[in-house]
Structures are given as structure tokens and as C-alpha cells.
GROMACS .gro file of C-alpha atoms in nm:
model
  262
    1MET     CA    1  -7.573   1.006  -2.587
    2THR     CA    2  -7.839   1.228  -2.438
    3ASN     CA    3  -8.108   1.108  -2.200
    4LYS     CA    4  -8.358   1.147  -2.484
    5GLU     CA    5  -8.151   0.919  -2.708
    6LEU     CA    6  -8.112   0.659  -2.434
    7PHE     CA    7  -8.488   0.657  -2.377
    8ARG     CA    8  -8.557   0.627  -2.750
    9LEU     CA    9  -8.326   0.326  -2.781
   10ALA     CA   10  -8.483   0.160  -2.477
   11LEU     CA   11  -8.831   0.207  -2.625
   12ALA     CA   12  -8.713   0.060  -2.954
   13GLN     CA   13  -8.569  -0.243  -2.776
   14SER     CA   14  -8.884  -0.304  -2.572
   15ALA     CA   15  -9.080  -0.286  -2.897
   16GLU     CA   16  -8.857  -0.559  -3.042
   17ASP     CA   17  -8.908  -0.772  -2.730
   18LEU     CA   18  -9.284  -0.730  -2.724
   19ASN     CA   19  -9.355  -0.737  -3.099
   20CYS     CA   20  -9.510  -0.391  -3.091
   21THR     CA   21  -9.408  -0.041  -3.200
   22PRO     CA   22  -9.236   0.224  -2.985
   23ASP     CA   23  -9.550   0.435  -3.020
   24ASP     CA   24  -9.752   0.159  -2.852
   25LEU     CA   25  -9.539   0.206  -2.539
   26THR     CA   26  -9.617   0.577  -2.512
   27ALA     CA   27  -9.979   0.567  -2.624
   28GLN     CA   28 -10.273   0.723  -2.441
   29ASP     CA   29 -10.437   0.381  -2.397
   30ASN     CA   30 -10.330   0.033  -2.297
   31ARG     CA   31 -10.231  -0.191  -2.588
   32LEU     CA   32 -10.240  -0.567  -2.651
   33VAL     CA   33 -10.023  -0.736  -2.913
   34PHE     CA   34  -9.943  -1.094  -3.001
   35SER     CA   35  -9.598  -1.210  -2.898
   36ALA     CA   36  -9.365  -1.354  -3.159
   37ALA     CA   37  -9.006  -1.467  -3.192
   38ASN     CA   38  -8.788  -1.179  -3.306
   39ASP     CA   39  -8.418  -1.177  -3.396
   40GLY     CA   40  -8.384  -0.827  -3.252
   41ALA     CA   41  -8.518  -0.918  -2.907
   42ARG     CA   42  -8.302  -0.948  -2.597
   43ARG     CA   43  -8.102  -1.264  -2.651
   44TYR     CA   44  -8.199  -1.442  -2.329
   45LEU     CA   45  -8.576  -1.406  -2.373
   46LYS     CA   46  -8.778  -1.721  -2.437
   47LEU     CA   47  -9.019  -1.611  -2.709
   48PRO     CA   48  -9.301  -1.604  -2.780
   49PHE     CA   49  -9.432  -1.490  -2.441
   50ASP     CA   50  -9.746  -1.636  -2.293
   51CYS     CA   51  -9.805  -1.309  -2.113
   52ASP     CA   52  -9.569  -1.017  -2.058
   53LEU     CA   53  -9.670  -0.669  -1.937
   54VAL     CA   54  -9.449  -0.361  -1.976
   55SER     CA   55  -9.507  -0.002  -1.868
   56TYR     CA   56  -9.291   0.306  -1.915
   57GLY     CA   57  -9.516   0.493  -1.673
   58GLY     CA   58  -9.806   0.601  -1.891
   59ASN     CA   59  -9.984   0.298  -2.033
   60VAL     CA   60  -9.931  -0.080  -2.035
   61VAL     CA   61  -9.848  -0.298  -2.334
   62ALA     CA   62  -9.938  -0.665  -2.300
   63SER     CA   63  -9.761  -0.910  -2.529
   64VAL     CA   64  -9.956  -1.235  -2.516
   65SER     CA   65 -10.039  -1.561  -2.686
   66PRO     CA   66 -10.363  -1.556  -2.891
   67ALA     CA   67 -10.524  -1.794  -2.639
   68LEU     CA   68 -10.505  -1.524  -2.370
   69GLU     CA   69 -10.617  -1.230  -2.583
   70GLU     CA   70 -10.971  -1.184  -2.453
   71ASP     CA   71 -10.892  -1.242  -2.086
   72VAL     CA   72 -10.586  -1.015  -2.079
   73ARG     CA   73 -10.769  -0.745  -2.274
   74ARG     CA   74 -11.034  -0.741  -2.002
   75TYR     CA   75 -10.754  -0.720  -1.744
   76LEU     CA   76 -10.606  -0.417  -1.918
   77ASP     CA   77 -10.949  -0.253  -1.920
   78LEU     CA   78 -10.957  -0.254  -1.539
   79TYR     CA   79 -10.735   0.054  -1.530
   80PRO     CA   80 -10.689   0.294  -1.823
   81ALA     CA   81 -10.359   0.462  -1.907
   82GLY     CA   82 -10.267   0.708  -1.634
   83HIS     CA   83 -10.387   0.463  -1.369
   84SER     CA   84 -10.250   0.148  -1.530
   85TYR     CA   85  -9.970   0.121  -1.274
   86ARG     CA   86 -10.238  -0.050  -1.064
   87LEU     CA   87 -10.219  -0.348  -1.298
   88PHE     CA   88  -9.881  -0.420  -1.134
   89GLU     CA   89 -10.016  -0.399  -0.777
   90THR     CA   90 -10.090  -0.710  -0.573
   91PRO     CA   91 -10.473  -0.684  -0.559
   92SER     CA   92 -10.491  -0.675  -0.939
   93ILE     CA   93 -10.225  -0.941  -0.980
   94HIS     CA   94 -10.450  -1.183  -0.792
   95LEU     CA   95 -10.700  -1.135  -1.076
   96LEU     CA   96 -10.427  -1.193  -1.333
   97SER     CA   97 -10.330  -1.513  -1.150
   98ASP     CA   98 -10.689  -1.634  -1.183
   99ILE     CA   99 -10.668  -1.571  -1.558
  100LEU     CA  100 -10.338  -1.756  -1.593
  101GLU     CA  101 -10.402  -2.058  -1.371
  102PRO     CA  102 -10.636  -2.251  -1.606
  103ARG     CA  103 -10.365  -2.224  -1.872
  104GLY     CA  104 -10.103  -2.375  -1.641
  105LEU     CA  105  -9.930  -2.038  -1.597
  106LYS     CA  106  -9.827  -1.823  -1.302
  107VAL     CA  107  -9.698  -1.471  -1.250
  108CYS     CA  108  -9.321  -1.523  -1.231
  109PHE     CA  109  -9.085  -1.231  -1.280
  110MET     CA  110  -9.150  -0.871  -1.173
  111ALA     CA  111  -8.869  -0.621  -1.213
  112GLU     CA  112  -8.790  -0.253  -1.240
  113TYR     CA  113  -8.545  -0.135  -1.504
  114PHE     CA  114  -8.322   0.172  -1.481
  115LEU     CA  115  -8.148   0.392  -1.737
  116PRO     CA  116  -7.866   0.635  -1.656
  117ASP     CA  117  -7.930   1.005  -1.622
  118VAL     CA  118  -7.622   1.122  -1.809
  119GLU     CA  119  -7.631   1.456  -1.627
  120ASN     CA  120  -7.593   1.277  -1.292
  121LEU     CA  121  -7.355   0.997  -1.386
  122TRP     CA  122  -6.990   1.026  -1.291
  123ALA     CA  123  -6.699   0.798  -1.200
  124MET     CA  124  -6.733   0.734  -0.828
  125ASP     CA  125  -6.440   0.623  -0.613
  126CYS     CA  126  -6.375   0.362  -0.346
  127SER     CA  127  -6.068   0.278  -0.138
  128TYR     CA  128  -5.984  -0.040  -0.332
  129ARG     CA  129  -5.783  -0.097  -0.647
  130MET     CA  130  -5.999  -0.154  -0.955
  131ARG     CA  131  -5.911  -0.344  -1.270
  132TRP     CA  132  -6.090  -0.397  -1.602
  133LEU     CA  133  -6.177  -0.757  -1.687
  134GLY     CA  134  -6.283  -0.937  -2.004
  135PRO     CA  135  -6.436  -1.274  -2.093
  136GLU     CA  136  -6.100  -1.450  -2.050
  137ASP     CA  137  -6.090  -1.328  -1.689
  138PHE     CA  138  -6.443  -1.450  -1.615
  139ARG     CA  139  -6.375  -1.821  -1.666
  140GLU     CA  140  -6.305  -1.895  -1.300
  141LEU     CA  141  -6.561  -1.648  -1.166
  142TYR     CA  142  -6.887  -1.828  -1.242
  143ARG     CA  143  -6.950  -1.891  -0.876
  144PRO     CA  144  -7.243  -1.806  -0.645
  145GLU     CA  145  -7.077  -1.497  -0.498
  146TRP     CA  146  -7.063  -1.336  -0.845
  147SER     CA  147  -7.400  -1.461  -0.976
  148ASN     CA  148  -7.553  -1.113  -1.014
  149ALA     CA  149  -7.257  -0.982  -1.213
  150LEU     CA  150  -7.210  -1.294  -1.430
  151CYS     CA  151  -7.456  -1.553  -1.559
  152ALA     CA  152  -7.332  -1.910  -1.597
  153ASP     CA  153  -7.626  -1.999  -1.823
  154ARG     CA  154  -7.528  -1.742  -2.085
  155LYS     CA  155  -7.155  -1.692  -2.054
  156HIS     CA  156  -7.128  -1.591  -2.418
  157LEU     CA  157  -7.311  -1.266  -2.343
  158ASP     CA  158  -7.077  -1.148  -2.064
  159VAL     CA  159  -6.848  -0.900  -2.236
  160LEU     CA  160  -6.692  -0.655  -1.990
  161GLY     CA  161  -6.633  -0.622  -1.618
  162LEU     CA  162  -6.465  -0.412  -1.351
  163GLY     CA  163  -6.328  -0.576  -1.038
  164ALA     CA  164  -6.232  -0.427  -0.701
  165TYR     CA  165  -5.940  -0.588  -0.517
  166ASP     CA  166  -5.816  -0.600  -0.160
  167GLY     CA  167  -5.457  -0.692  -0.232
  168GLU     CA  168  -5.490  -0.978  -0.479
  169ASP     CA  169  -5.838  -1.082  -0.363
  170LEU     CA  170  -6.142  -0.993  -0.571
  171ILE     CA  171  -6.395  -0.836  -0.334
  172GLY     CA  172  -6.640  -0.671  -0.577
  173LEU     CA  173  -6.739  -0.721  -0.938
  174ALA     CA  174  -6.961  -0.533  -1.182
  175ALA     CA  175  -7.004  -0.686  -1.525
  176CYS     CA  176  -7.230  -0.641  -1.822
  177SER     CA  177  -7.396  -0.873  -2.069
  178ALA     CA  178  -7.457  -0.787  -2.433
  179ASP     CA  179  -7.827  -0.864  -2.412
  180CYS     CA  180  -7.897  -0.705  -2.750
  181ASP     CA  181  -7.720  -0.498  -3.014
  182THR     CA  182  -7.780  -0.160  -2.850
  183MET     CA  183  -7.816  -0.229  -2.475
  184TRP     CA  184  -7.586  -0.393  -2.219
  185GLN     CA  185  -7.717  -0.494  -1.879
  186ILE     CA  186  -7.513  -0.429  -1.563
  187GLY     CA  187  -7.503  -0.661  -1.263
  188VAL     CA  188  -7.293  -0.616  -0.949
  189ASP     CA  189  -7.181  -0.820  -0.647
  190VAL     CA  190  -6.975  -0.723  -0.342
  191LEU     CA  191  -6.859  -0.968  -0.078
  192PRO     CA  192  -7.051  -0.917   0.250
  193ALA     CA  193  -6.749  -0.801   0.452
  194TYR     CA  194  -6.686  -0.517   0.203
  195ARG     CA  195  -7.036  -0.376   0.164
  196ARG     CA  196  -7.140  -0.021   0.260
  197GLN     CA  197  -6.797   0.110   0.161
  198GLY     CA  198  -6.888   0.254  -0.179
  199VAL     CA  199  -6.755  -0.044  -0.374
  200ALA     CA  200  -7.076  -0.124  -0.564
  201SER     CA  201  -7.134   0.238  -0.667
  202ALA     CA  202  -6.774   0.285  -0.779
  203LEU     CA  203  -6.787  -0.027  -0.995
  204THR     CA  204  -7.136   0.036  -1.134
  205SER     CA  205  -7.082   0.401  -1.223
  206ARG     CA  206  -6.749   0.342  -1.394
  207LEU     CA  207  -6.882   0.045  -1.591
  208ALA     CA  208  -7.184   0.249  -1.703
  209LEU     CA  209  -6.957   0.527  -1.831
  210GLU     CA  210  -6.740   0.275  -2.017
  211ILE     CA  211  -7.047   0.123  -2.183
  212LEU     CA  212  -7.155   0.466  -2.299
  213LYS     CA  213  -6.806   0.523  -2.445
  214LEU     CA  214  -6.861   0.203  -2.647
  215ASP     CA  215  -7.183   0.355  -2.787
  216ARG     CA  216  -7.411   0.115  -2.602
  217VAL     CA  217  -7.693   0.184  -2.357
  218PRO     CA  218  -7.616   0.066  -2.002
  219PHE     CA  219  -7.923  -0.055  -1.815
  220TYR     CA  220  -7.979  -0.195  -1.469
  221CYS     CA  221  -8.248  -0.431  -1.341
  222ALA     CA  222  -8.365  -0.490  -0.984
  223ALA     CA  223  -8.656  -0.653  -0.808
  224TRP     CA  224  -8.867  -0.377  -0.650
  225SER     CA  225  -8.804  -0.537  -0.309
  226ASN     CA  226  -8.424  -0.536  -0.347
  227ILE     CA  227  -8.374  -0.205  -0.168
  228ARG     CA  228  -7.996  -0.238  -0.157
  229SER     CA  229  -7.975  -0.281  -0.534
  230VAL     CA  230  -8.222  -0.001  -0.606
  231ARG     CA  231  -8.028   0.236  -0.381
  232ASN     CA  232  -7.709   0.151  -0.566
  233ALA     CA  233  -7.873   0.226  -0.899
  234ILE     CA  234  -8.000   0.565  -0.781
  235ARG     CA  235  -7.671   0.654  -0.612
  236CYS     CA  236  -7.490   0.591  -0.941
  237GLY     CA  237  -7.718   0.820  -1.140
  238PHE     CA  238  -7.965   0.565  -1.275
  239ARG     CA  239  -8.335   0.646  -1.277
  240PRO     CA  240  -8.646   0.424  -1.311
  241ALA     CA  241  -8.740   0.375  -1.677
  242TRP     CA  242  -8.982   0.084  -1.711
  243VAL     CA  243  -9.137  -0.208  -1.525
  244GLU     CA  244  -9.205  -0.558  -1.652
  245LEU     CA  245  -9.413  -0.855  -1.539
  246THR     CA  246  -9.371  -1.196  -1.701
  247ALA     CA  247  -9.578  -1.512  -1.666
  248LYS     CA  248  -9.417  -1.855  -1.689
  249SER     CA  249  -9.541  -2.212  -1.668
  250ALA     CA  250  -9.643  -2.337  -1.325
  251ALA     CA  251  -9.377  -2.609  -1.358
  252TYR     CA  252  -9.107  -2.348  -1.419
  253VAL     CA  253  -9.216  -2.145  -1.117
  254ALA     CA  254  -9.220  -2.460  -0.902
  255GLU     CA  255  -8.865  -2.536  -1.013
  256LEU     CA  256  -8.750  -2.188  -0.913
  257ASN     CA  257  -8.905  -2.239  -0.572
  258GLN     CA  258  -8.709  -2.554  -0.500
  259PRO     CA  259  -8.469  -2.505  -0.207
  260GLU     CA  260  -8.107  -2.463  -0.306
  261LYS     CA  261  -7.895  -2.771  -0.254
  262GLY     CA  262  -7.601  -2.756  -0.017
   0.00000   0.00000   0.00000
């Protein structure tokens, strides 16, 4: 696939997720649409959204419940396309929080998504043996140290992985989930003692290339504050593609903020 084809498929998938058209995501103005359940959406999304904002760098598309239409439309009007990145900055988000709070909602997830630049993606090396893994190999690996690579809550989506081994010990793992028909998401973990040795980039780059061979789009997600993860994405040839902000119920956010047990 070319970079243009990868971008087109990503736009099409975001349109499925948001209940809009690909043209909405590249328009010259911000757009608001009503969220709806959609069989073609990423399989882990809880639809319909109350409020979800996506930008591919030009404008912002807001996918919302009808109850929030007027308030979120006014929010979008704060910054027109071309300056709409400011809708994802903290000063503006305080205003969005004020809109959401009476509805029992809070800003929850904020993430940056990356697509590979196929002209800068190659199989990187590390000093450890690597081995391909499948779902049958994952059964004993749903543990905290591999929680970025594998997701215990949706094991059925984890389809392919690449492990790095020191002897017989697994010390790094990149795996991907079949989040939708066309796009597979990569996650990676490396044990602390083995970091900064090129393990993550070797695993990520090779898994991305394998996904492309399978005629799927590899994509990578990171919190903007996760510098280590963002650096790995860029080192492997991934480039920023879109950003997304999602509101959730205040109860859900409070649950996420509970301290981990043990």
C-alpha cells in the first residue's frame, strides 16, 4: 500500500466510527454529526458516543448525542478549521468540561494516532532472538507486564504478535488487535531491564511490515504525554495521523482513577 492508500483507509474507518463521511474529516470547516451504532466501527468502541472529537489536522469532527448538539456546536465555533487544534488544548478543554458536567460526563481519553510512512519503514534489528506468536501463544501472557501489547478484556481481537527472548525468557512483546476489518492496532511492551536496547523498535517495525503483507493497515496509538511510546513510533517510521478526544460518564472516569490494588 502507498501512504495515500493508508490515509484513505484511515479516513474511511474514522468515518465509520463517527457516523460521518470521509469528506467531513477533510472539510474546510468544523463538522458536527450525531453518533450512532455502526457495524463497521472499531470493535471495542462503545457506541453511540456522548461526545467524541477527531481531527486529522485541518478541521474537527464532533460526533455527539442530540442532547449535546447546541453546546458542542458553539464549542466548535470557538476556533475555525485551521486553528481548530486549539479545541484540544487545555484552556479550551476547561470550557468543554463545563459543557459536559451537567450531563454527568467528563473528558476521559485523549490520544494521538500514528500511521506508517511506508517510505521510512524497515525491519529493524535488536540483539535478541525474535519469534512470531499467535492467539494460542497469548493464553498465558495476559499479565500486567504485557498489558499494552495484549488486552485481557478483548482477547478475541488479539491476532498476531512478535516476541523477543533472552534465552527462553520473553523480554519484549509487540502484538496487534484486529480492531476492524481494515486496520490492526499495534501495542508493545518491554521489560524494564531490557529497555533502551532497540527491542521495542525491532518488534514494532517488523510487526508493522507483517501487517502490511497481510493487506491490513497497521496503526499505533499513544497518549501525547507518553514520550517513550511516541519516540518508538517515530523511530519505527510511523507519523502522526489524527488525534481523538472522548468523553465518558463521570462514574466511569472515577472508576479509572481508583488506585490499583496490590
